[in-house]
XYZ file of C-alpha atoms in Angstrom:
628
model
C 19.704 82.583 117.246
C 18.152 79.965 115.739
C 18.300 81.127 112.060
C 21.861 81.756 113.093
C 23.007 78.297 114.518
C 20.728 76.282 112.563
C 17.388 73.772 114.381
C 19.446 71.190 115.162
C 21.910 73.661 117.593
C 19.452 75.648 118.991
C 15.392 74.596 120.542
C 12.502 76.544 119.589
C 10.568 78.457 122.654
C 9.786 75.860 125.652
C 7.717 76.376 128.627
C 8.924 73.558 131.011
C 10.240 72.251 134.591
C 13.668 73.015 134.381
C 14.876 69.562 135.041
C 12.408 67.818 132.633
C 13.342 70.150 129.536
C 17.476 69.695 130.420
C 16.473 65.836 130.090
C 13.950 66.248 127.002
C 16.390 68.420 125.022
C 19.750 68.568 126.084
C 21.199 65.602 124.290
C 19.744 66.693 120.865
C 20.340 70.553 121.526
C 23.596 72.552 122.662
C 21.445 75.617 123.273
C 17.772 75.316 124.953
C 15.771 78.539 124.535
C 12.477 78.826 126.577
C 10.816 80.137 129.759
C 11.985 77.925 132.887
C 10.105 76.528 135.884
C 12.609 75.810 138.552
C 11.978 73.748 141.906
C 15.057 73.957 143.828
C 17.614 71.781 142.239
C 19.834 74.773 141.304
C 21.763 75.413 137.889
C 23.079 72.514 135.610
C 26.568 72.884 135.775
C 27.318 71.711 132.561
C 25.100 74.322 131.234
C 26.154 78.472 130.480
C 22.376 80.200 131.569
C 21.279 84.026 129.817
C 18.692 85.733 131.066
C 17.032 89.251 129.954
C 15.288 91.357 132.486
C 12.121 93.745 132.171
C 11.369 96.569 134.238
C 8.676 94.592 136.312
C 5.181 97.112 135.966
C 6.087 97.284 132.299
C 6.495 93.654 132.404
C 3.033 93.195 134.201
C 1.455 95.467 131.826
C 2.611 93.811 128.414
C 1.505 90.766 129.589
C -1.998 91.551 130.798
C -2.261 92.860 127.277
C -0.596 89.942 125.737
C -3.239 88.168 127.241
C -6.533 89.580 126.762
C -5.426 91.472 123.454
C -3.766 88.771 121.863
C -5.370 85.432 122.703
C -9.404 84.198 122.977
C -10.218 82.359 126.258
C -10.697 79.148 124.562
C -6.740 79.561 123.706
C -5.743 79.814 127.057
C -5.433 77.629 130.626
C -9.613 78.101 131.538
C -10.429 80.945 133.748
C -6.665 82.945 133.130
C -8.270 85.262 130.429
C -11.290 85.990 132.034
C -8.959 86.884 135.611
C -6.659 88.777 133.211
C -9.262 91.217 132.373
C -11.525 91.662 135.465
C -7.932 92.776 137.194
C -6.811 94.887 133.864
C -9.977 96.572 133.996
C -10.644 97.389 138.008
C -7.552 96.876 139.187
C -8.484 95.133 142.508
C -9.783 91.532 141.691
C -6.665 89.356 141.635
C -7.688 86.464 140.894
C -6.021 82.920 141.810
C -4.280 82.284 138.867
C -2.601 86.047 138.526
C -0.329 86.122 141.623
C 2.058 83.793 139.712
C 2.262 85.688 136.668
C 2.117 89.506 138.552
C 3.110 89.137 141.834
C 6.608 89.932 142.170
C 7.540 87.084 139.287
C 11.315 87.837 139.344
C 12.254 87.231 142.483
C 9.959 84.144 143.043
C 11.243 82.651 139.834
C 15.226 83.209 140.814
C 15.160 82.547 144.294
C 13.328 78.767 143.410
C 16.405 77.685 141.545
C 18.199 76.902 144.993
C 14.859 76.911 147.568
C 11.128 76.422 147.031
C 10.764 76.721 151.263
C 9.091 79.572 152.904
C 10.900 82.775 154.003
C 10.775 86.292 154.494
C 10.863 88.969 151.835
C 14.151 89.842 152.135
C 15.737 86.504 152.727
C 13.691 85.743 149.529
C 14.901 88.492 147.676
C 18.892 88.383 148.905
C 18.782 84.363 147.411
C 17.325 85.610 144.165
C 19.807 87.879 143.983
C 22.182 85.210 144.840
C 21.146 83.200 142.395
C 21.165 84.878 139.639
C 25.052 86.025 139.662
C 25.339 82.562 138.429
C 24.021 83.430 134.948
C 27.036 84.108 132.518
C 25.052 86.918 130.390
C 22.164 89.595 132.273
C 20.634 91.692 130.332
C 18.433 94.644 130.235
C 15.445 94.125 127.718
C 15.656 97.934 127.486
C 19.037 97.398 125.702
C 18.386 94.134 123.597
C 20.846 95.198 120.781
C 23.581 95.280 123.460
C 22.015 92.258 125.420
C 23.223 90.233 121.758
C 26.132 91.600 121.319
C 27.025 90.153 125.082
C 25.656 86.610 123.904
C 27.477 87.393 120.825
C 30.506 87.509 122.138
C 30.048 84.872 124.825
C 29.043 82.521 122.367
C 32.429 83.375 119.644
C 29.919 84.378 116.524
C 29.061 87.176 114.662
C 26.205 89.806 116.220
C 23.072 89.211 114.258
C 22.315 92.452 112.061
C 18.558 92.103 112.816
C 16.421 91.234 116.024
C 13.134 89.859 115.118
C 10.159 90.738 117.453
C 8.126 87.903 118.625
C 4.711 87.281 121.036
C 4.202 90.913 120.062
C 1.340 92.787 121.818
C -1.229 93.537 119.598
C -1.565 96.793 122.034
C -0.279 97.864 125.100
C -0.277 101.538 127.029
C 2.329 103.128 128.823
C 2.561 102.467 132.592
C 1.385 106.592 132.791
C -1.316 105.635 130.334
C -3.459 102.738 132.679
C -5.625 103.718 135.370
C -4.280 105.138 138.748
C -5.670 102.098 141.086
C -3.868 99.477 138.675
C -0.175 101.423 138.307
C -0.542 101.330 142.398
C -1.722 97.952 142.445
C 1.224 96.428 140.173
C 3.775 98.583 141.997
C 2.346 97.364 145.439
C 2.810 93.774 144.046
C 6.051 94.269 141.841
C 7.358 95.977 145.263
C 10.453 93.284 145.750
C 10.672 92.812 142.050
C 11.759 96.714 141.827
C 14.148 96.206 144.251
C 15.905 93.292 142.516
C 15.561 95.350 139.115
C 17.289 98.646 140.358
C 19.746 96.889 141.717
C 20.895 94.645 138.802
C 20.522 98.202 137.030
C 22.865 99.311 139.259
C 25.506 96.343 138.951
C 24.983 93.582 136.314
C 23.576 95.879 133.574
C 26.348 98.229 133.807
C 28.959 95.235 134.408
C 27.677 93.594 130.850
C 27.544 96.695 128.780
C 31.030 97.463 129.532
C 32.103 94.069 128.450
C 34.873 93.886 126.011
C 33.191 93.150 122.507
C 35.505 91.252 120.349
C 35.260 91.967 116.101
C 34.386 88.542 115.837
C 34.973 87.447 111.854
C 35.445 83.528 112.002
C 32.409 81.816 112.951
C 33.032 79.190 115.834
C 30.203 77.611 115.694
C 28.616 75.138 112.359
C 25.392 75.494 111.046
C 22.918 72.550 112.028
C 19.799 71.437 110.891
C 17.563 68.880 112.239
C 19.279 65.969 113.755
C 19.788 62.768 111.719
C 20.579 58.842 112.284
C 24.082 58.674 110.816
C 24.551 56.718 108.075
C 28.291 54.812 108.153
C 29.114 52.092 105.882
C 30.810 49.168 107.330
C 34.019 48.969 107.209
C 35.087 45.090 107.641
C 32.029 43.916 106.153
C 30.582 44.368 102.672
C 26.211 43.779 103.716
C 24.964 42.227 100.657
C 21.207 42.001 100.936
C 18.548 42.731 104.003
C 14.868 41.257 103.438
C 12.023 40.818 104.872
C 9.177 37.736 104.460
C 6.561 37.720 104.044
C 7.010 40.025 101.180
C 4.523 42.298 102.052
C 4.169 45.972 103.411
C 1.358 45.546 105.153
C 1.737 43.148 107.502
C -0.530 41.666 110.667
C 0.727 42.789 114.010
C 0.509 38.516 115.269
C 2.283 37.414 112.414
C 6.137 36.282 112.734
C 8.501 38.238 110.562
C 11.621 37.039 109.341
C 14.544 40.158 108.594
C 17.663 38.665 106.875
C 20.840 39.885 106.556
C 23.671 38.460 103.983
C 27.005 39.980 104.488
C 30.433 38.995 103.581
C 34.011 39.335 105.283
C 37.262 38.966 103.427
C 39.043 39.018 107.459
C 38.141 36.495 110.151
C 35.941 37.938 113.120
C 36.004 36.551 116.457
C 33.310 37.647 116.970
C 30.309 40.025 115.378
C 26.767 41.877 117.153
C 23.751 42.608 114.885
C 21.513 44.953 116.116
C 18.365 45.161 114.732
C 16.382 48.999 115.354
C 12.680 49.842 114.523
C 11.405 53.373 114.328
C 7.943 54.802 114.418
C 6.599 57.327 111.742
C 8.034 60.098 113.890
C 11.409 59.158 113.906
C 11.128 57.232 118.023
C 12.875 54.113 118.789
C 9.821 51.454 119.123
C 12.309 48.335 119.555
C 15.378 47.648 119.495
C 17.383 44.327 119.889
C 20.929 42.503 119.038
C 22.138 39.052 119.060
C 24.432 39.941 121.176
C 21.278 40.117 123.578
C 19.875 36.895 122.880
C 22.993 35.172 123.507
C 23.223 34.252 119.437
C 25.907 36.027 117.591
C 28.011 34.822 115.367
C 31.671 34.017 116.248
C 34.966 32.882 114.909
C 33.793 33.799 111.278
C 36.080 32.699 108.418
C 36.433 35.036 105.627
C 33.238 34.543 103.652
C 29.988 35.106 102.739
C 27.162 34.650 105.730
C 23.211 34.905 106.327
C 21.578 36.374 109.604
C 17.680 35.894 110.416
C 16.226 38.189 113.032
C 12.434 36.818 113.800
C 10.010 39.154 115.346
C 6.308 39.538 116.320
C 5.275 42.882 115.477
C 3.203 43.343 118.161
C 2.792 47.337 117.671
C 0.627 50.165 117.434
C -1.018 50.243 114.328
C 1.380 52.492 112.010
C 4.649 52.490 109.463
C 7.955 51.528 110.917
C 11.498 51.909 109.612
C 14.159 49.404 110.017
C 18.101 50.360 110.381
C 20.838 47.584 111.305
C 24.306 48.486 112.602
C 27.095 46.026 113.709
C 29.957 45.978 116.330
C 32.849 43.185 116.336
C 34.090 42.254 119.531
C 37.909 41.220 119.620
C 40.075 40.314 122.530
C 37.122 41.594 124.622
C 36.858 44.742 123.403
C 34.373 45.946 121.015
C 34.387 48.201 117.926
C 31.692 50.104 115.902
C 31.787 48.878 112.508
C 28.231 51.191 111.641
C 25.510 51.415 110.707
C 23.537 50.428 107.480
C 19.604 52.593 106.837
C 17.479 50.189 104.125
C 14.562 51.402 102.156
C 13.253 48.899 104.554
C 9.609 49.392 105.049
C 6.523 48.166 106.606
C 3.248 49.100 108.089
C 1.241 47.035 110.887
C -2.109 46.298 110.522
C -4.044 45.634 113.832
C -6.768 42.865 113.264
C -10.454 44.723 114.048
C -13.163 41.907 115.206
C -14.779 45.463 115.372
C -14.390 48.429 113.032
C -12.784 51.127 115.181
C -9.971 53.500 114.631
C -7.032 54.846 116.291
C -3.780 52.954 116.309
C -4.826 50.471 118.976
C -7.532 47.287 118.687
C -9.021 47.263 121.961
C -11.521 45.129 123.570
C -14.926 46.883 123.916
C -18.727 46.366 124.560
C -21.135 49.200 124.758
C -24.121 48.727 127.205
C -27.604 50.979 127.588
C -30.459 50.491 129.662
C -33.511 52.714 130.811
C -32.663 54.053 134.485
C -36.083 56.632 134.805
C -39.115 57.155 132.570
C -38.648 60.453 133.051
C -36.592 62.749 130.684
C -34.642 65.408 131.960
C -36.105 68.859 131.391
C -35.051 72.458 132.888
C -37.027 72.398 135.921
C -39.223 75.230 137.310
C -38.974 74.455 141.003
C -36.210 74.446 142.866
C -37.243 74.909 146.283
C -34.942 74.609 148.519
C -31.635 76.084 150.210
C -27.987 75.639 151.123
C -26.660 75.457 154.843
C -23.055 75.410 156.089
C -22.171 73.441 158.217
C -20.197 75.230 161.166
C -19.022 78.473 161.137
C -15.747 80.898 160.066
C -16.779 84.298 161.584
C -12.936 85.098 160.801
C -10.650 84.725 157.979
C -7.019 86.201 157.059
C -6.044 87.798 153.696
C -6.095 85.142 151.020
C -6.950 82.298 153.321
C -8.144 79.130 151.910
C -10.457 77.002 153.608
C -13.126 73.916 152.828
C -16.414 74.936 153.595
C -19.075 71.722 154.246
C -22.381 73.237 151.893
C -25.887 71.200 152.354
C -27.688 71.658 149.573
C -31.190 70.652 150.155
C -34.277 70.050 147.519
C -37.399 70.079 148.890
C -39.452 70.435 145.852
C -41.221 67.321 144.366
C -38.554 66.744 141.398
C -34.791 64.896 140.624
C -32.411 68.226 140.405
C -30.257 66.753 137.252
C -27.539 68.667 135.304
C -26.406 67.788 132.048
C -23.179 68.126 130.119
C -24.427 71.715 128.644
C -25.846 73.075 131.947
C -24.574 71.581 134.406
C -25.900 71.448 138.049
C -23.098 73.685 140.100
C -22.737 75.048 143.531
C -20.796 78.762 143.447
C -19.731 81.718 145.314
C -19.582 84.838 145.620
C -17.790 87.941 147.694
C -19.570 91.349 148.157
C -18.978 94.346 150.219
C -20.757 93.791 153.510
C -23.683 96.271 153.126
C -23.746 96.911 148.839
C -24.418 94.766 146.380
C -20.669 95.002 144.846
C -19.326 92.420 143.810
C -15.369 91.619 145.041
C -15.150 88.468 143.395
C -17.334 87.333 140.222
C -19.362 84.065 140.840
C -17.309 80.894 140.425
C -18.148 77.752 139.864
C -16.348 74.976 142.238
C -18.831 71.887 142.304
C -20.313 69.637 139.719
C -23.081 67.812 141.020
C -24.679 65.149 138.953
C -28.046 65.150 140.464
C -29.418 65.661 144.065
C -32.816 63.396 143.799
C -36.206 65.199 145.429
C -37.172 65.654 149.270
C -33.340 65.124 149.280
C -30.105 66.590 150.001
C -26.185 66.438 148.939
C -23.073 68.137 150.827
C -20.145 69.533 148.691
C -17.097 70.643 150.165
C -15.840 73.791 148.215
C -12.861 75.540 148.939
C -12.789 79.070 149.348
C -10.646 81.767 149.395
C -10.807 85.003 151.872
C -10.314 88.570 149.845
C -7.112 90.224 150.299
C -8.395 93.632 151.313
C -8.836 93.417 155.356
C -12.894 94.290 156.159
C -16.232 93.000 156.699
C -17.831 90.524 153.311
C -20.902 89.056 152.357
C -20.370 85.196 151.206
C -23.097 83.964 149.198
C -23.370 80.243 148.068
C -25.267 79.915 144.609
C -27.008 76.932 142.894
C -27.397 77.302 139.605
C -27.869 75.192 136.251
C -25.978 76.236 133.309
C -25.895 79.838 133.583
C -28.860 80.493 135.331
C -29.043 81.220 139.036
C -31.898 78.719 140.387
C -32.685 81.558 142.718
C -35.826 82.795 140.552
C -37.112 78.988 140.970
C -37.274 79.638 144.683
C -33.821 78.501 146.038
C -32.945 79.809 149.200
C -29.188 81.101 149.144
C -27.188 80.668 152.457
C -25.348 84.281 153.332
C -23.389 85.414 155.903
C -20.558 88.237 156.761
C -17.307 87.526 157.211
C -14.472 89.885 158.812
C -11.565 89.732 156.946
C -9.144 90.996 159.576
C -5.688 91.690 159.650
C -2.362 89.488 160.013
C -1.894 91.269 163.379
C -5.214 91.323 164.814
C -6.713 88.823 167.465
C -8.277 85.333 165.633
C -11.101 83.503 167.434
C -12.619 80.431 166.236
C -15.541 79.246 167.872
C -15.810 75.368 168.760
C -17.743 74.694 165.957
C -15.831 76.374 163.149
C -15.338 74.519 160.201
C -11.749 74.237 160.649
C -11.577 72.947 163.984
C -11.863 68.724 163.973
C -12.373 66.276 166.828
C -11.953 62.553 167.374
C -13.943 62.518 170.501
C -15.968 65.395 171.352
C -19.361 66.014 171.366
C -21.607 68.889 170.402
C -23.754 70.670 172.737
C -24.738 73.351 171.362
C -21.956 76.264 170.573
C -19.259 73.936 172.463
C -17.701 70.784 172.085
C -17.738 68.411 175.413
C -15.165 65.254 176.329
C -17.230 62.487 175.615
C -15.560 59.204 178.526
C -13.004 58.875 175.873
C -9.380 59.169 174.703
C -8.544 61.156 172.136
C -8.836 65.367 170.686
C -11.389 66.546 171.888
C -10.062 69.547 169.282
C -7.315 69.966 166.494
C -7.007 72.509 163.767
C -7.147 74.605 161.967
C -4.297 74.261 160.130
C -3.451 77.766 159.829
C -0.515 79.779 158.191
C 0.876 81.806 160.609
C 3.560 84.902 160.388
C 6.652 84.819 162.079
C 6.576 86.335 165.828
C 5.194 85.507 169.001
C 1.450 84.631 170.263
C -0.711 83.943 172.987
C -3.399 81.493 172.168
C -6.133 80.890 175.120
C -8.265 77.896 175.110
C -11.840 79.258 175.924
C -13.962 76.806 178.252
C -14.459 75.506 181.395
C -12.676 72.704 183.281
C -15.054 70.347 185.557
C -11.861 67.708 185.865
C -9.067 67.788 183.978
C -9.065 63.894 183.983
C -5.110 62.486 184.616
C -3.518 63.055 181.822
C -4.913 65.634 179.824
C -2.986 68.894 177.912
C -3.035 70.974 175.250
C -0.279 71.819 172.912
C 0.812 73.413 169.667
C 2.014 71.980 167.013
C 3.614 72.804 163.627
C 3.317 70.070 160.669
C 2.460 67.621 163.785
C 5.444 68.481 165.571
C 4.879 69.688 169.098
C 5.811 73.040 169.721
C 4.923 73.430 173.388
C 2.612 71.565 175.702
C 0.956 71.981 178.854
C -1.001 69.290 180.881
C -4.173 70.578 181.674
C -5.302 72.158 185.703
C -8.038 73.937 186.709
C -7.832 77.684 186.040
C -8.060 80.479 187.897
C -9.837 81.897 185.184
C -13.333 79.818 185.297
C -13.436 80.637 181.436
C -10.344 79.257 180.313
C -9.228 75.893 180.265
C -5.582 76.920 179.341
C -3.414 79.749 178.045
C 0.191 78.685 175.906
C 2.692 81.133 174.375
C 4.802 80.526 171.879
C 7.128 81.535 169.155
C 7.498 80.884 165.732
C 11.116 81.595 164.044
C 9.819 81.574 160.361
C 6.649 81.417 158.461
C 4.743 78.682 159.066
C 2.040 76.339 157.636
C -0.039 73.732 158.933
C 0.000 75.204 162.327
C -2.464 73.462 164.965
C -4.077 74.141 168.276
C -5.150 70.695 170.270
C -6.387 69.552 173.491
C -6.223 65.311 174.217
C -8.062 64.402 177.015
C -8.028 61.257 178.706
C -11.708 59.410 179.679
C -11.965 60.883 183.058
C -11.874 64.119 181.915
C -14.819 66.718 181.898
C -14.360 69.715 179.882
C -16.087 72.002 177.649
C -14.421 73.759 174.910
C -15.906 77.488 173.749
C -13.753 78.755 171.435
C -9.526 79.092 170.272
C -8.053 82.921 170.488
C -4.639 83.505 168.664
C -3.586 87.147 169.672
C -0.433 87.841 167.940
C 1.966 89.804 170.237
C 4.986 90.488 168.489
C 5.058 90.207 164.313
C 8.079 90.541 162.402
């Protein structure tokens, strides 16, 4: 389209918030081309939108090959090619930057141009199919010759005789041709995108190709290339020279320049704006100015011949800069354009150095080094020590995120340093509870600059749960560079972890890392009022399914104190509350049911107490009883 209409009608390929590229590109560009990131503020409505359509596993699979086949790591966002392959090759390790790209792309990407909130599949999928009835051209990408001829028509200009391929994969399979466990996977993920497909199949797809394609002969549309200032000669007024002192083109950026203008009139003026406009070597506006502005243009001019002095400080990046003047006459209040005059008018700024440096900026700098140890850093053969969590997380949903508090301890007789090339780093890792199979590779998530001897340092890395429902092994790692410090006799903290499922029963014990307190006190596995006001537990913060639960406060109640309770609350508004009694149950300090209506984030479990209050808090159960 763009050899067609020219690069001044139509954009090259953007990648962009929808919003930001409308406001980048729209006033130079009657047609934007490019992939679109939309965040709820629906369609333009000055705007006609096209859109083509892949059959979604196909889809997946070109673009895992695109990726891997067609680019080098270094080429790409860090850590998307290496995900891209581990999940083209097994299948099963979706990693954290995939989802967006695989998982069900379509209808995530249409149903965000009215809503970014959280909702069920289906409501999800009926607004992306909502949405996109407002595009004036669908198309199949099955069918691209008949996808033009539909733009084509829309657009009132000839069909283009050739499509040229682009971001072709250098190889790609058939869907039958990949592995068994990744056509399942991508189908399992594409589930709601093959839904939305089959249906526009069904209805838009037919609905275009039976539009009415006009013979269309007489082009409607002008050929235009690049954008340029226009050039009109004034009309009323003949300009007879422009200068510039000091005669120079290389001028100091604190020296004041003087731009003249002569022009002359043969009509009186009542009254006449010179605007003065400076451009950068890339064609941007760097300054612009009139008289009009500073309250010193010329009026009630006799017909004649007249001089104009624009001073300036040219206090700009170092660079060459352009100079264009243009003029409007005001008369009876009202102005007119009388345009615009482009000079061969030249000059470059020179930024004064005190001290050579480059770049098109003189800034002030000092450079500084001192000695802080004797002792050079070398790859160190002892790393005793180990890591410790703080806390526990016995239980974790699908996909979960959490922070997990790591102490990393040295107790061998030397500094731990890392260095720009090997870095000190904390990772983890997911195996199979029992085998030494790895479910997710090793990933670095914390830099640590040094972690001095008989010493210790706690990181807070964020983990995620796997998405597969079962019992794991997570494994924190210290390593330097790429070696794991493990054969230097660091201790690696391990545990299982049950991955269970959305419907199961969740228990977090009182000390679990996701459970926070302003006033209790640990003894042991529970958490005791302290004498004071305040939570003696909030948390975790959960995402929850719509449906209904049951969640039972695990403890024991010595005196509720007077004004005690426990509640549930979603984004830290209450749900339900219940001022706190003495049981029945000697084990339970309180039991609340609730609903939720949607899917929700942020959800929280908390008990205030008041300072007369004596309780002991076990443990938090969430047992879902009716899921959606």
């Amino acid at each position: 389209m763009q050899r067609e209409l020219g690069t001044g009608t139509v954009t090259g390929n953007l990648v962009g918030k929808h919003d930001d590229i409308l406001r980048l590109h729209g006033g130079l560009h009657p047609i934007i081309c490019g992939h679109l990131i939309f965040e709820g503020s629906g369609l333009d409505p000055r705007y006609s939108y096209f859109t083509n359509i892949r059959e979604p596993v196909e889809r997946a699979v070109s673009w895992l090959h695109f990726i891997v086949n067609n680019h080098r790591p270094d080429e790409l966002t860090p850590g998307l090619w290496e995900q891209a392959e581990v999940f083209l090759r097994t299948g099963d390790e979706l990693g954290e930057m995939i989802p967006y790209h695989l998982n069900n792309h379509y209808v995530n990407h249409f149903s965000s141009i009215s809503s970014t909130a959280q909702m069920t599949d289906e409501s999800k999928l009926e607004l992306a199919l909502q949405n996109i009835q407002q595009y004036d051209v669908i198309g199949d990408f099955g069918d691209l010759p008949q996808f033009t001829r539909n733009i084509s028509n829309f657009l009132k200009i000839p069909v283009a005789t050739k499509l040229e391929h682009t971001n072709i994969t250098s190889f790609r399979p058939e869907i039958t041709q990949i592995s068994t466990n990744l056509r399942e996977r991508l189908f399992e993920l594409n589930n709601l995108d093959l839904q939305f497909y089959q249906k526009l199949k069904s209805v838009n797809f037919h609905a275009n190709s039976k539009r009415k394609v006009e013979n269309i002969v007489e082009r409607k549309w002008e050929v235009y290339n690049e954008p340029h200032l226009p050039t009109e000669k004034p009309k009323t007024i003949q300009v007879v020279a422009v200068k510039l002192k000091p005669e120079s083109y290389v001028l100091d950026s604190r020296e004041i320049l003087d731009f003249s203008l002569s022009f002359s009139t043969e009509l009186s003026i009542e009254k006449i704006d010179l605007i003065i406009s400076i451009y950068d070597e890339e064609g941007r506006l760097a300054f612009e100015s009139s008289s009009d502005l500073s309250s010193s243009s010329p009026t009630n001019l006799c017909p004649g011949v007249y001089e104009t002095h624009f001073y300036l400080v040219p206090d700009l990046p170092e660079g060459e800069y352009s100079v264009r003047f243009s003029f409007q006459e005001f008369d009876n209040g009202s102005s007119h354009h009388l345009g615009g005059v482009d000079y061969d008018l030249r000059f470059r700024v020179q930024v004064d150095r005190k001290v050579e440096t480059k770049g098109y900026s003189a800034l002030s700098a000092k450079f500084l080094c001192h000695q802080i140890s004797s002792d050079p850093i070398v790859d160190f053969d002892d790393a005793t020590g180990f890591t410790a969590v703080s806390g526990t997380f016995e239980k974790m949903h699908p996909n979960e995120t959490l922070w997990v508090p790591v102490e990393i301890v040295n107790r061998s007789l030397h500094d731990w340093v890392g260095t720009i090339d090997k870095p000190l780093q904390l990772k983890h890792e997911w195996m199979m509870a029992g085998d030494n199979s790895w479910v997710d590779a090793p990933k670095p998530h914390f830099i640590i600059d040094r972690i001095d001897a008989q010493s210790s340092f706690v990181a807070n890395i964020n983990i995620k749960a796997p998405y597969q429902p079962g019992p794991y092994d997570l494994r924190f790692i210290l390593a330097q560079g790429d070696s794991d410090l493990a054969s230097f006799g660091f201790a690696s903290d391990g545990f299982t972890v049950n991955v269970i499922k959305w419907s199961e029963a969740k228990r977090y014990g009182a000390a679990d890392v996701r459970l926070f307190s302003t006033t209790g006190q640990p003894l042991g596995s529970v958490k005791a009022s302290s004498g004071a006001d305040g939570f003696l537990t909030y948390g975790p913060f959960c995402d929850l399914p719509r449906g209904d639960y049951l969640v039972v406060f695990e403890g024991s109640v010595v005196d509720p104190g007077t004004s005690s309770y426990a509640d549930v609350a979603v984004n830290e508004h209450v749900l339900i509350q219940k001022p706190l009694d003495k049981e029945e149950n000697t084990n339970v300090i309180a039991q609340l049911a609730f609903s939720l209506e949607r899917n929700s984030s942020r959800v929280e479990f908390r008990i205030w107490v008041d300072r007369h209050a004596d309780i002991q808090l076990s443990g938090i159960q969430v047992v879902p009883t009716r899921l959606d």
